[in-house]
Structures are given as structure tokens and as C-alpha cells.
PDB file of C-alpha atoms in Angstrom:
ATOM      1  CA  MET A 260     -31.184  64.265 108.533  1.00 74.00           C
ATOM      2  CA  ARG A 261     -28.000  62.201 108.196  1.00 87.00           C
ATOM      3  CA  ARG A 262     -28.670  61.534 104.529  1.00 89.00           C
ATOM      4  CA  HIS A 263     -28.890  65.278 103.889  1.00 92.00           C
ATOM      5  CA  VAL A 264     -25.556  65.857 105.624  1.00 93.00           C
ATOM      6  CA  ILE A 265     -23.929  63.113 103.545  1.00 92.00           C
ATOM      7  CA  GLY A 266     -25.295  64.751 100.382  1.00 93.00           C
ATOM      8  CA  LEU A 267     -23.985  68.128 101.501  1.00 95.00           C
ATOM      9  CA  ILE A 268     -20.520  66.705 102.200  1.00 94.00           C
ATOM     10  CA  THR A 269     -20.565  65.072  98.752  1.00 94.00           C
ATOM     11  CA  ALA A 270     -21.422  68.361  97.071  1.00 96.00           C
ATOM     12  CA  VAL A 271     -18.696  70.221  98.976  1.00 96.00           C
ATOM     13  CA  LEU A 272     -16.082  67.616  98.020  1.00 94.00           C
ATOM     14  CA  PHE A 273     -17.021  67.763  94.338  1.00 96.00           C
ATOM     15  CA  LEU A 274     -17.095  71.567  94.353  1.00 96.00           C
ATOM     16  CA  ALA A 275     -13.666  71.672  95.992  1.00 95.00           C
ATOM     17  CA  ALA A 276     -12.355  69.264  93.341  1.00 94.00           C
ATOM     18  CA  LEU A 277     -13.828  71.420  90.581  1.00 95.00           C
ATOM     19  CA  TYR A 278     -12.297  74.560  92.102  1.00 94.00           C
ATOM     20  CA  LEU A 279      -8.909  72.864  92.396  1.00 92.00           C
ATOM     21  CA  ALA A 280      -9.103  71.596  88.811  1.00 91.00           C
ATOM     22  CA  LEU A 281      -9.915  75.031  87.432  1.00 92.00           C
ATOM     23  CA  TRP A 282      -7.575  77.065  89.673  1.00 89.00           C
ATOM     24  CA  PRO A 283      -4.640  74.908  90.854  1.00 87.00           C
ATOM     25  CA  LEU A 284      -2.742  75.906  93.985  1.00 84.00           C
ATOM     26  CA  GLU A 285       0.393  77.953  93.348  1.00 83.00           C
ATOM     27  CA  GLY A 286       3.664  76.194  94.113  1.00 78.00           C
ATOM     28  CA  SER A 287       2.052  73.022  95.406  1.00 74.00           C
ATOM     29  CA  ALA A 288       3.445  69.698  94.230  1.00 79.00           C
ATOM     30  CA  ASN A 289       0.455  67.831  95.681  1.00 84.00           C
ATOM     31  CA  ASN A 290      -2.189  69.293  93.375  1.00 86.00           C
ATOM     32  CA  GLN A 291      -2.932  66.062  91.540  1.00 88.00           C
ATOM     33  CA  PHE A 292      -2.875  64.057  94.760  1.00 89.00           C
ATOM     34  CA  LEU A 293      -5.372  66.384  96.435  1.00 90.00           C
ATOM     35  CA  LEU A 294      -7.583  66.534  93.353  1.00 91.00           C
ATOM     36  CA  GLY A 295      -7.642  62.745  93.086  1.00 90.00           C
ATOM     37  CA  ALA A 296      -8.406  62.356  96.777  1.00 90.00           C
ATOM     38  CA  LEU A 297     -11.290  64.847  96.613  1.00 92.00           C
ATOM     39  CA  VAL A 298     -12.829  63.121  93.588  1.00 93.00           C
ATOM     40  CA  ARG A 299     -12.467  59.616  95.032  1.00 93.00           C
ATOM     41  CA  VAL A 300     -13.817  60.467  98.465  1.00 92.00           C
ATOM     42  CA  GLY A 301     -16.614  62.482  96.829  1.00 93.00           C
ATOM     43  CA  ALA A 302     -17.554  59.492  94.680  1.00 93.00           C
ATOM     44  CA  LEU A 303     -17.539  57.211  97.726  1.00 91.00           C
ATOM     45  CA  MET A 304     -19.739  59.638  99.650  1.00 92.00           C
ATOM     46  CA  ALA A 305     -22.109  59.842  96.671  1.00 94.00           C
ATOM     47  CA  VAL A 306     -22.463  56.058  96.676  1.00 92.00           C
ATOM     48  CA  ILE A 307     -23.115  56.085 100.435  1.00 89.00           C
ATOM     49  CA  TRP A 308     -25.680  58.859  99.928  1.00 92.00           C
ATOM     50  CA  LEU A 309     -27.497  56.842  97.268  1.00 92.00           C
ATOM     51  CA  ALA A 310     -27.460  53.616  99.297  1.00 89.00           C
ATOM     52  CA  TYR A 311     -28.140  55.154 102.721  1.00 89.00           C
ATOM     53  CA  ASN A 312     -31.568  53.549 103.221  1.00 86.00           C
ATOM     54  CA  GLU A 313     -30.196  50.112 102.399  1.00 83.00           C
ATOM     55  CA  LEU A 314     -27.165  50.606 104.627  1.00 80.00           C
ATOM     56  CA  CYS A 315     -29.454  51.292 107.576  1.00 81.00           C
ATOM     57  CA  ARG A 316     -30.932  47.822 107.148  1.00 80.00           C
ATOM     58  CA  LEU A 317     -27.612  45.959 107.400  1.00 75.00           C
ATOM     59  CA  PRO A 318     -27.278  43.675 110.424  1.00 76.00           C
ATOM     60  CA  ALA A 319     -25.230  44.959 113.353  1.00 77.00           C
ATOM     61  CA  TRP A 320     -22.767  42.067 113.255  1.00 75.00           C
ATOM     62  CA  LEU A 321     -21.756  43.016 109.722  1.00 75.00           C
ATOM     63  CA  TRP A 322     -20.679  46.477 110.923  1.00 77.00           C
ATOM     64  CA  ALA A 323     -18.421  44.750 113.475  1.00 79.00           C
ATOM     65  CA  ILE A 324     -16.900  42.412 110.877  1.00 77.00           C
ATOM     66  CA  LEU A 325     -16.242  45.084 108.236  1.00 78.00           C
ATOM     67  CA  PRO A 326     -13.321  46.865 110.024  1.00 82.00           C
ATOM     68  CA  ALA A 327     -11.740  43.497 110.784  1.00 80.00           C
ATOM     69  CA  LEU A 328     -12.078  42.495 107.131  1.00 75.00           C
ATOM     70  CA  LEU A 329     -10.478  45.765 106.016  1.00 76.00           C
ATOM     71  CA  ALA A 330      -7.621  45.252 108.484  1.00 81.00           C
ATOM     72  CA  VAL A 331      -7.028  41.759 107.107  1.00 76.00           C
ATOM     73  CA  ALA A 332      -7.023  43.181 103.572  1.00 75.00           C
ATOM     74  CA  ALA A 333      -4.430  45.797 104.565  1.00 80.00           C
ATOM     75  CA  VAL A 334      -2.116  43.436 106.439  1.00 83.00           C
ATOM     76  CA  ARG A 335      -2.491  40.203 104.467  1.00 81.00           C
ATOM     77  CA  PRO A 336      -4.108  40.793 101.058  1.00 77.00           C
ATOM     78  CA  ARG A 337      -4.174  37.091 100.190  1.00 82.00           C
ATOM     79  CA  TRP A 338      -6.124  36.266 103.341  1.00 78.00           C
ATOM     80  CA  PHE A 339      -8.745  38.735 102.162  1.00 72.00           C
ATOM     81  CA  LEU A 340      -9.529  36.365  99.283  1.00 78.00           C
ATOM     82  CA  LEU A 341     -10.379  33.718 101.881  1.00 80.00           C
ATOM     83  CA  ALA A 342     -12.117  35.975 104.413  1.00 75.00           C
ATOM     84  CA  LEU A 343     -14.483  37.723 101.991  1.00 76.00           C
ATOM     85  CA  PRO A 344     -16.304  34.565 100.812  1.00 82.00           C
ATOM     86  CA  ILE A 345     -16.657  33.459 104.444  1.00 79.00           C
ATOM     87  CA  VAL A 346     -18.339  36.731 105.409  1.00 75.00           C
ATOM     88  CA  ILE A 347     -20.615  36.558 102.346  1.00 78.00           C
ATOM     89  CA  ALA A 348     -21.553  32.969 103.194  1.00 83.00           C
ATOM     90  CA  LEU A 349     -22.345  33.989 106.783  1.00 76.00           C
ATOM     91  CA  ALA A 350     -24.541  36.810 105.537  1.00 74.00           C
ATOM     92  CA  ILE A 351     -26.455  34.563 103.150  1.00 77.00           C
ATOM     93  CA  LEU A 352     -26.756  31.435 105.290  1.00 77.00           C
ATOM     94  CA  LYS A 353     -27.775  33.006 108.595  1.00 70.00           C
ATOM     95  CA  PRO A 354     -31.182  31.908 109.891  1.00 67.00           C
ATOM     96  CA  ARG A 355     -34.046  34.236 109.056  1.00 66.00           C
ATOM     97  CA  THR A 356     -36.071  35.656 111.904  1.00 68.00           C
ATOM     98  CA  LYS A 357     -39.812  35.981 111.532  1.00 68.00           C
ATOM     99  CA  LYS A 358     -41.288  39.389 112.234  1.00 65.00           C
TER     100      LYS A 358
END
């Protein structure tokens, strides 16, 4: 069900961007900003929609690390260059569990 909702949100974002591109808002200086935001967020949601099954398989610890990694990238962009390879190495080198 969640994948369907993500697809619906994606379609609404792209339709809103198309509407705004064809009929711009009167007297609004933020037309291009809003149009760009709708297209970018729509594209991101489309990627999430396509990769939803794979995203469900990600380990739980990675979901905890991701916001911290984004915060590091926002505050100290150069530290991000060091933190990203560490997280990738942890993801690759973790011990495999047998099912």
C-alpha cells in the first residue's frame, strides 16, 4: 500500500509542476522556485517509488546513520567526504548472518 501512495504523491507533484509551467501564478516572484522544487521533489519521489522494494531490505542501523550523515554534510561538507566512505565500508564489511 505504501508504494501506491508514493506513486500517487509522485504523480500529483509532477501534475502540479506541469500545471504551474503551463499557467504560471499571477504576480508571484517565486514561480521558478516553486516549479523547480516540485520537479525535484517529484523526481526524488519517483526514484523512491522505483526502489521501494530494495529500500525495505536495508538494515535498520543504516536508517539511523543516514540522518547523522546528512547533518554532517550540512554542517561540515568536508567531513562528509570522510564519513561517507566509512559508512560504505561498514555496510560492506559487516558480518553476514546465515538464514
